[in-house]
Coordinates of C-alpha atoms in Angstrom, one line a residue:
M555 CA 4.4 1.5 -11.0
K556 CA 2.2 3.4 -8.2
C557 CA 0.8 2.5 -4.8
M558 CA -2.9 2.0 -4.9
H559 CA -3.0 3.4 -1.3
C560 CA -1.1 6.7 -1.7
Q561 CA 0.5 7.0 -5.0
G562 CA 3.9 6.4 -3.8
T563 CA 6.6 4.6 -5.8
M564 CA 6.5 1.0 -5.9
V565 CA 9.7 -1.1 -5.7
K566 CA 10.5 -5.0 -6.1
G567 CA 11.5 -6.7 -2.6
V568 CA 9.8 -9.1 -0.3
A569 CA 6.9 -8.8 2.2
P570 CA 5.5 -11.5 4.6
F571 CA 2.2 -13.5 4.1
H572 CA 0.5 -14.3 7.3
I573 CA -3.0 -16.3 7.5
D574 CA -4.8 -17.8 10.3
K575 CA -7.4 -20.1 8.8
K576 CA -9.5 -23.4 9.7
G577 CA -7.4 -24.6 12.6
Y578 CA -4.0 -23.7 11.0
H579 CA -1.7 -20.9 10.9
L580 CA 0.5 -19.9 7.9
T581 CA 3.6 -17.6 8.0
L582 CA 5.6 -17.2 4.8
D583 CA 8.5 -14.8 5.7
E584 CA 9.7 -13.4 2.3
V585 CA 7.4 -13.5 -0.8
P586 CA 8.3 -11.6 -3.8
A587 CA 6.3 -8.3 -3.8
W588 CA 5.8 -4.9 -5.0
I589 CA 6.3 -2.6 -1.9
C590 CA 5.5 1.4 -1.4
Q591 CA 8.3 3.6 -0.6
Q592 CA 6.1 5.8 1.1
C593 CA 3.5 4.2 2.9
G594 CA 4.9 0.6 3.0
E595 CA 1.7 -1.0 1.8
F596 CA 2.7 -4.3 -0.5
Y597 CA 1.1 -6.1 -3.2
F598 CA 2.1 -9.7 -4.6
D599 CA 1.8 -10.4 -8.6
E600 CA -0.3 -13.0 -9.9
P601 CA 2.3 -15.9 -9.7
Q602 CA 2.8 -15.5 -6.1
V603 CA -1.2 -15.1 -5.4
D604 CA -1.3 -18.4 -7.1
S605 CA 1.5 -20.1 -5.2
I606 CA -0.3 -18.6 -1.8
Q607 CA -3.2 -20.1 -3.2
E608 CA -2.2 -23.5 -4.0
I609 CA -0.2 -23.7 -0.7
I610 CA -3.7 -22.8 1.1
R611 CA -5.8 -25.4 -0.8
K612 CA -3.0 -28.0 0.1
L613 CA -3.2 -27.3 3.8
E614 CA -6.7 -27.3 3.9
D615 CA -6.8 -30.8 2.6
V616 CA -4.4 -32.0 5.0
T617 CA -5.9 -30.3 8.0
E618 CA -9.6 -31.7 7.0
R619 CA -8.0 -35.3 6.8
L620 CA -6.5 -34.9 10.3
S621 CA -9.7 -33.7 11.5
D622 CA -11.4 -36.8 10.2
V623 CA -9.1 -39.0 12.2
A624 CA -10.0 -37.4 15.4

């Protein structure tokens, strides 16, 4: 697999994921990913993206319920 950014070689590893959204901060320290050996760019496979999106949806639901209480 080649990096879309620099065409370097991609290897399996782990990468962080961070997002600040709608009143919360989500940090996942070690998500399986493809990492470019040349530039360090990383890409997540579909199962990891789906899992991250599910976590975000659940956090949005909880955050919304918390704001309804206030």
